[in-house]
XYZ file of C-alpha atoms in Angstrom:
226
model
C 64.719 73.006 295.614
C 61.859 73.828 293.293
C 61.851 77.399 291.721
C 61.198 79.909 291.366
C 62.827 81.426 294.015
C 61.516 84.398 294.181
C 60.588 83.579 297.874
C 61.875 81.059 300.717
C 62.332 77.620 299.163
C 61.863 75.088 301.927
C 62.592 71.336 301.511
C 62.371 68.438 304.204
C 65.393 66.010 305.563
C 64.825 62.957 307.353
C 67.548 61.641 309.264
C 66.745 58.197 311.068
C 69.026 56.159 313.212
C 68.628 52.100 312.857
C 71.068 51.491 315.528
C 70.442 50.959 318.844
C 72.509 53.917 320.522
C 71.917 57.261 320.788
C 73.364 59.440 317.941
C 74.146 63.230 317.809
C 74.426 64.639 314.399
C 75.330 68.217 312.857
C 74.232 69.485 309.284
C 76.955 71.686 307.422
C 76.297 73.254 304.596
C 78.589 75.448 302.163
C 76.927 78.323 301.564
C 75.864 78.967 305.149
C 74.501 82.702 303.992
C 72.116 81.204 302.043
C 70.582 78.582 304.106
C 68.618 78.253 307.500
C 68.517 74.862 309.034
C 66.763 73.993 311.808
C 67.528 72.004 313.737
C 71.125 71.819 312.530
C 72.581 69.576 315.338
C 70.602 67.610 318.037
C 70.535 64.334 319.516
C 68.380 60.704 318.139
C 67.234 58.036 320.200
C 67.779 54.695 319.186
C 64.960 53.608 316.175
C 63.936 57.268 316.579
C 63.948 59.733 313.411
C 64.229 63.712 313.030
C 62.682 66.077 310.703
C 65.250 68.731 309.527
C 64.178 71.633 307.296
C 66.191 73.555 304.841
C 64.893 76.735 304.059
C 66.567 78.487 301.085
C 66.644 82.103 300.613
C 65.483 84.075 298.152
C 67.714 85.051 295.292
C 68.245 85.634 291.544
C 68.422 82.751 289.505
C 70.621 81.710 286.643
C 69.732 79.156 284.884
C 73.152 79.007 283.253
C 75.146 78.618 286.338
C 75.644 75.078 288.103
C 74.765 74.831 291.615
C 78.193 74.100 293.872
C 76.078 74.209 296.903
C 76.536 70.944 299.207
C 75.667 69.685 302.274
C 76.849 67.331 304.819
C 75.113 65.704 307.272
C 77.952 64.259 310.428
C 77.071 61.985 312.877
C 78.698 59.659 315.773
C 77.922 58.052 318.457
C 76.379 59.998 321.643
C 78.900 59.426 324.908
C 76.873 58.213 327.996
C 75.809 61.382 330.081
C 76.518 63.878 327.502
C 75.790 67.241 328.525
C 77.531 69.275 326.381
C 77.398 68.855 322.027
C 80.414 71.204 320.853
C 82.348 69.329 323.644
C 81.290 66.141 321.821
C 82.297 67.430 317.999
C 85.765 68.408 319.721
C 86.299 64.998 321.131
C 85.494 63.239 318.720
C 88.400 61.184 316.395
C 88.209 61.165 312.732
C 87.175 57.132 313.189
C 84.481 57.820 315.008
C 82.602 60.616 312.698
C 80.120 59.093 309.662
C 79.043 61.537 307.354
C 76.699 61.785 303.835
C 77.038 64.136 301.424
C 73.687 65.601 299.390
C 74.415 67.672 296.394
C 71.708 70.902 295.913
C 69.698 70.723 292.807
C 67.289 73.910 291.313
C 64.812 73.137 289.775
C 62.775 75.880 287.296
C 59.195 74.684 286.765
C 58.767 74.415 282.632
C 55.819 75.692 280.697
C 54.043 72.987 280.552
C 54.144 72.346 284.680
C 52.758 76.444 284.516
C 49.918 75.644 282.430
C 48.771 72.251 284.095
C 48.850 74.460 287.313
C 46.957 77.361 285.731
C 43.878 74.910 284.631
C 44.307 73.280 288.250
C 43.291 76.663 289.245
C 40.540 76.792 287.176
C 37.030 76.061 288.746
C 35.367 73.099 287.729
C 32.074 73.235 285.904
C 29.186 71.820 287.896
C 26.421 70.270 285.517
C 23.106 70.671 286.543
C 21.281 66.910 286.250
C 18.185 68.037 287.485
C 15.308 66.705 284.916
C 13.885 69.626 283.036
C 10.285 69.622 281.921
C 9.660 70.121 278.470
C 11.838 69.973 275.063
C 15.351 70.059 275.063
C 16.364 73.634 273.405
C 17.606 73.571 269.752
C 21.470 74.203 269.090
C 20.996 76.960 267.773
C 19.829 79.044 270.865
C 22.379 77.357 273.273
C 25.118 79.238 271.819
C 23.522 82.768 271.575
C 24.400 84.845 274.942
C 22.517 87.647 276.147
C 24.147 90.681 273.716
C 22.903 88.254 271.016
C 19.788 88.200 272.504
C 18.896 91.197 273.460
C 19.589 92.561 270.196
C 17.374 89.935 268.607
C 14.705 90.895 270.572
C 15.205 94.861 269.645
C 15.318 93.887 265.982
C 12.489 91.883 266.105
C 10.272 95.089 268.348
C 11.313 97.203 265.063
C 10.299 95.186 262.656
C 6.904 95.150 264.068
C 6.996 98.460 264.319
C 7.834 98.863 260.817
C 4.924 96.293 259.890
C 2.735 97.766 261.549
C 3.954 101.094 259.793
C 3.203 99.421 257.189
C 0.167 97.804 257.732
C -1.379 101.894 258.365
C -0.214 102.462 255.196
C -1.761 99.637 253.416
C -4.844 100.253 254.846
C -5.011 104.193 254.078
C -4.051 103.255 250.545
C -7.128 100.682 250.134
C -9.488 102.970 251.869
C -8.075 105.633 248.860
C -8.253 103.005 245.980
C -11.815 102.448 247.505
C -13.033 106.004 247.207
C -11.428 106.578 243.728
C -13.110 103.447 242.435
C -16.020 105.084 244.132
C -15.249 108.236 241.772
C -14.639 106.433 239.017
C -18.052 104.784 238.937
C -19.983 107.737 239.125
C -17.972 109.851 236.656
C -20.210 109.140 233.672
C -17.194 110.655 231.417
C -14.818 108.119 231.555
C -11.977 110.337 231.828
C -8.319 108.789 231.755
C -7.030 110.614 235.189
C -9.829 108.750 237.148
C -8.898 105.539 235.196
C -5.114 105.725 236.013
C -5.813 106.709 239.737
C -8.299 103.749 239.904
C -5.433 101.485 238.482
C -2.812 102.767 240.860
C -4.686 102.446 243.533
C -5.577 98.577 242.672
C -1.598 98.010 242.233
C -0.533 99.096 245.211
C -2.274 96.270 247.906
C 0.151 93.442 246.635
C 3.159 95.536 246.533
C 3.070 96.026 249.621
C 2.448 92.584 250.887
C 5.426 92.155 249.288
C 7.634 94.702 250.461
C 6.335 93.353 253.960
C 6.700 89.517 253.442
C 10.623 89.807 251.765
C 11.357 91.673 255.103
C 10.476 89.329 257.252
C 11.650 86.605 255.367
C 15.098 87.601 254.865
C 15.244 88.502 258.700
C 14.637 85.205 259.881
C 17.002 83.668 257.501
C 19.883 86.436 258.203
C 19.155 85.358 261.926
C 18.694 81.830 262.096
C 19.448 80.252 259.187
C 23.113 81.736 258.712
């Protein structure tokens, strides 16, 4: 009987009689409380065979104690005209009765039998063979899922933002260093703030491209790359 027995615990006997006389047989167990047989006594035609289950009962297991459970399975020869079977079992001289013994075994499914049934469990993958058009995708974006993606796709909305941020800037600042250039050509003094403004001004354009190339640079290598 395979655990865990939790629940009833059925198992199978086959009884088959090669002789060519009827046979009536009886099942006995020892622990009748904790068994239900049926059929437990009937009547097999000669070649014939029977089906008898054995349902066990639920209980608590112990591993640690041995299973004295047994059953018997008697048998004799079926009297022409029989009409009655406990009449037959009362009649019936030691000579005359065959029996088999069968010892109960439990059995406790291991880990290993749990996890090979777990994965049998599992649903299979189906591969989809249909021929796509076009490249295969890279690596790379096969493993990111859609939190990945979606925050790729938000990081890569702000950093436009923040070029284009940016980009208004750069442009005010040229349009400034453009008009104080513009001052500093038609002050006829020569004075040292317009000078300094007029260098500041001319400084500024490639800081900012830049400040705006190393962000998007190290982006796509913090993304990507790593």
């Amino acid at each position: 009987f395979p655990g865990p027995f939790t629940d009833v615990v059925t198992t199978n006997l086959k009884l088959r009689n090669p002789s060519d006389r009827k046979v009536c047989f009886k099942v006995k167990t020892t622990a009748p409380r904790r068994y239900c047989v049926r059929p437990n006594s009937g009547i097999i035609d000669p070649g014939s065979s029977v089906i008898v289950s054995v349902m066990l009962q639920p209980f608590d297991y112990d591993p640690n104690e041995k299973s004295k459970h047994k059953f018997m399975v008697q048998t004799t020869y079926a009297p022409p005209n029989i009409s009655d079977m406990e009449a037959v079992w009362k009649e019936a001289k030691p000579d005359e009765l065959m029996d088999s013994k069968l010892r109960c075994v439990f059995e406790m499914p291991n880990e290993n039998d749990k996890l090979n049934d777990i994965d049998a469990s599992k649903p299979t993958p189906v591969l989809n063979t249909s021929k796509q058009d076009g490249p295969m995708p890279k690596p790379h974006s096969v493993s990111l899922n859609d939190t990945e993606t979606r925050k790729l796709v938000e990081e890569c909305k702000r950093l436009q933002a923040e070029i284009m941020k940016l980009t208004d800037e750069n442009r005010h600042l040229r349009d400034e260093g453009l008009r104080l250039r513009k001052v500093a050509h038609s002050d006829k003094s020569g004075s040292p703030t317009a000078l300094a403004l007029r260098d500041n001004g001319s400084n500024s354009l490639p800081s900012l491209l830049v400040v705006i190339a190393a962000i998007f640079i190290g982006f796509f290598l913090g993304k990507f790359i790593l």
